[in-house]
Steps between C-alpha positions, in 0.01 A plus 500: 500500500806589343884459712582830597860349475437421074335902523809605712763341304349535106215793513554625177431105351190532726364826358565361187273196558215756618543671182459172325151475638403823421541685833744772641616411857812680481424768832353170651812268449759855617299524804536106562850546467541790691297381775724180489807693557354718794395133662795386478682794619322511811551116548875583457470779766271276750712225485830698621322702794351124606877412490609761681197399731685146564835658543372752792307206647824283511734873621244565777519159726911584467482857591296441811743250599749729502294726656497752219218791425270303267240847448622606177522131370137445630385893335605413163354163533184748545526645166596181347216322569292806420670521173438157399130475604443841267689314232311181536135691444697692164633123423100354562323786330789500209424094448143558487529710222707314234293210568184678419706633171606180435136365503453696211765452297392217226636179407819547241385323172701215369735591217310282263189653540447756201478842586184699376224789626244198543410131449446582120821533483555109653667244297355210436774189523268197444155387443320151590230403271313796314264653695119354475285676245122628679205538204393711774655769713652399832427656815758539794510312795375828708188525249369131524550562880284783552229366260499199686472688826838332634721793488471884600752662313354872533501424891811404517641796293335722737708331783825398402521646139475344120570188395421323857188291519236393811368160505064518561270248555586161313845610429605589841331101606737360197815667624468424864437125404836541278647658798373170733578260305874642412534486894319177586751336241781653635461403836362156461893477321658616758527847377439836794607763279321685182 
């Protein structure tokens, strides 16, 4: 998730970036922004009716000691507190909603990666070895799975969408054991974590 403080300080560079990847999140970055500012404007206004809270709370003790009408002291207190509890649900519901924009808002790309509409347009920088040559034509990963009967692809497209795989059968044993013995190693080294 981005800082709204790098959106809030440098939107433009950040709308900018989104073009770079081929997407337009200009209304989505103003609306960040102008959320941001209405946050922070209510902050600004809670913060000096809780300060003017503290100062009535430290005025009323005195003003009963002197024996002084506290009613219109303890009245506005009324609305104060009033005031700041509607704020607080603006603030709450206010926060909730730049985070959930924010959620959305992709990575920025690092300057060195070249812009283009897709990964044709990627640059290659190096190259180990030459790739190996097949008298034959290769099958992907996904198609030796399913005619093995270790992977579901069409399954798991159904549930979570395309390129995502289910384990069946002998491939769901295999990577369980991988799982175990990952674990097993790591805590027989003193390891709790994964």
């Amino acid at each position: 998730m981005l800082d709204i403080k790098l959106i809030r300080t440098n939107p433009d560079m950040v709308k900018q970036a989104m073009k770079n990847r081929n997407k337009d999140f200009d209304a989505v970055i103003d609306r960040v922004v102008e959320i941001d500012a209405e946050r922070r404007d209510i902050t600004a206004q809670m913060e000096s009716l809780k300060a003017e809270q503290n100062a009535a709370s430290k005025e009323i003790p005195r003003i009963k000691k002197e024996g002084g009408d506290i009613q219109a002291i303890m009245a506005r207190m009324k609305e104060v507190s009033e005031k700041v509890k509607e704020l607080d649900a603006k603030l709450s519901v206010l926060e909730q909603e730049q985070k959930d924009i924010l959620l959305t808002i992709p990575n920025i790309p690092h300057e060195s990666v070249p812009i283009g509409k897709d990964d044709s347009d990627n640059v290659e920088i190096r190259r180990y070895l030459e790739p190996t040559k097949f008298d034959f034509q290769p099958k992907a990963h996904w198609e030796i799975g399913a005619e093995l009967g270790i992977l579901d692809p069409e399954t798991a497209a159904k549930v979570t969408g395309a390129r995502f795989h289910f384990y069946k059968g002998a491939g769901a044993r295999l990577e369980r054991a991988i799982i175990n013995f990952f674990l097993d190693t790591h805590t027989k080294h003193g390891y709790t974590e994964v």
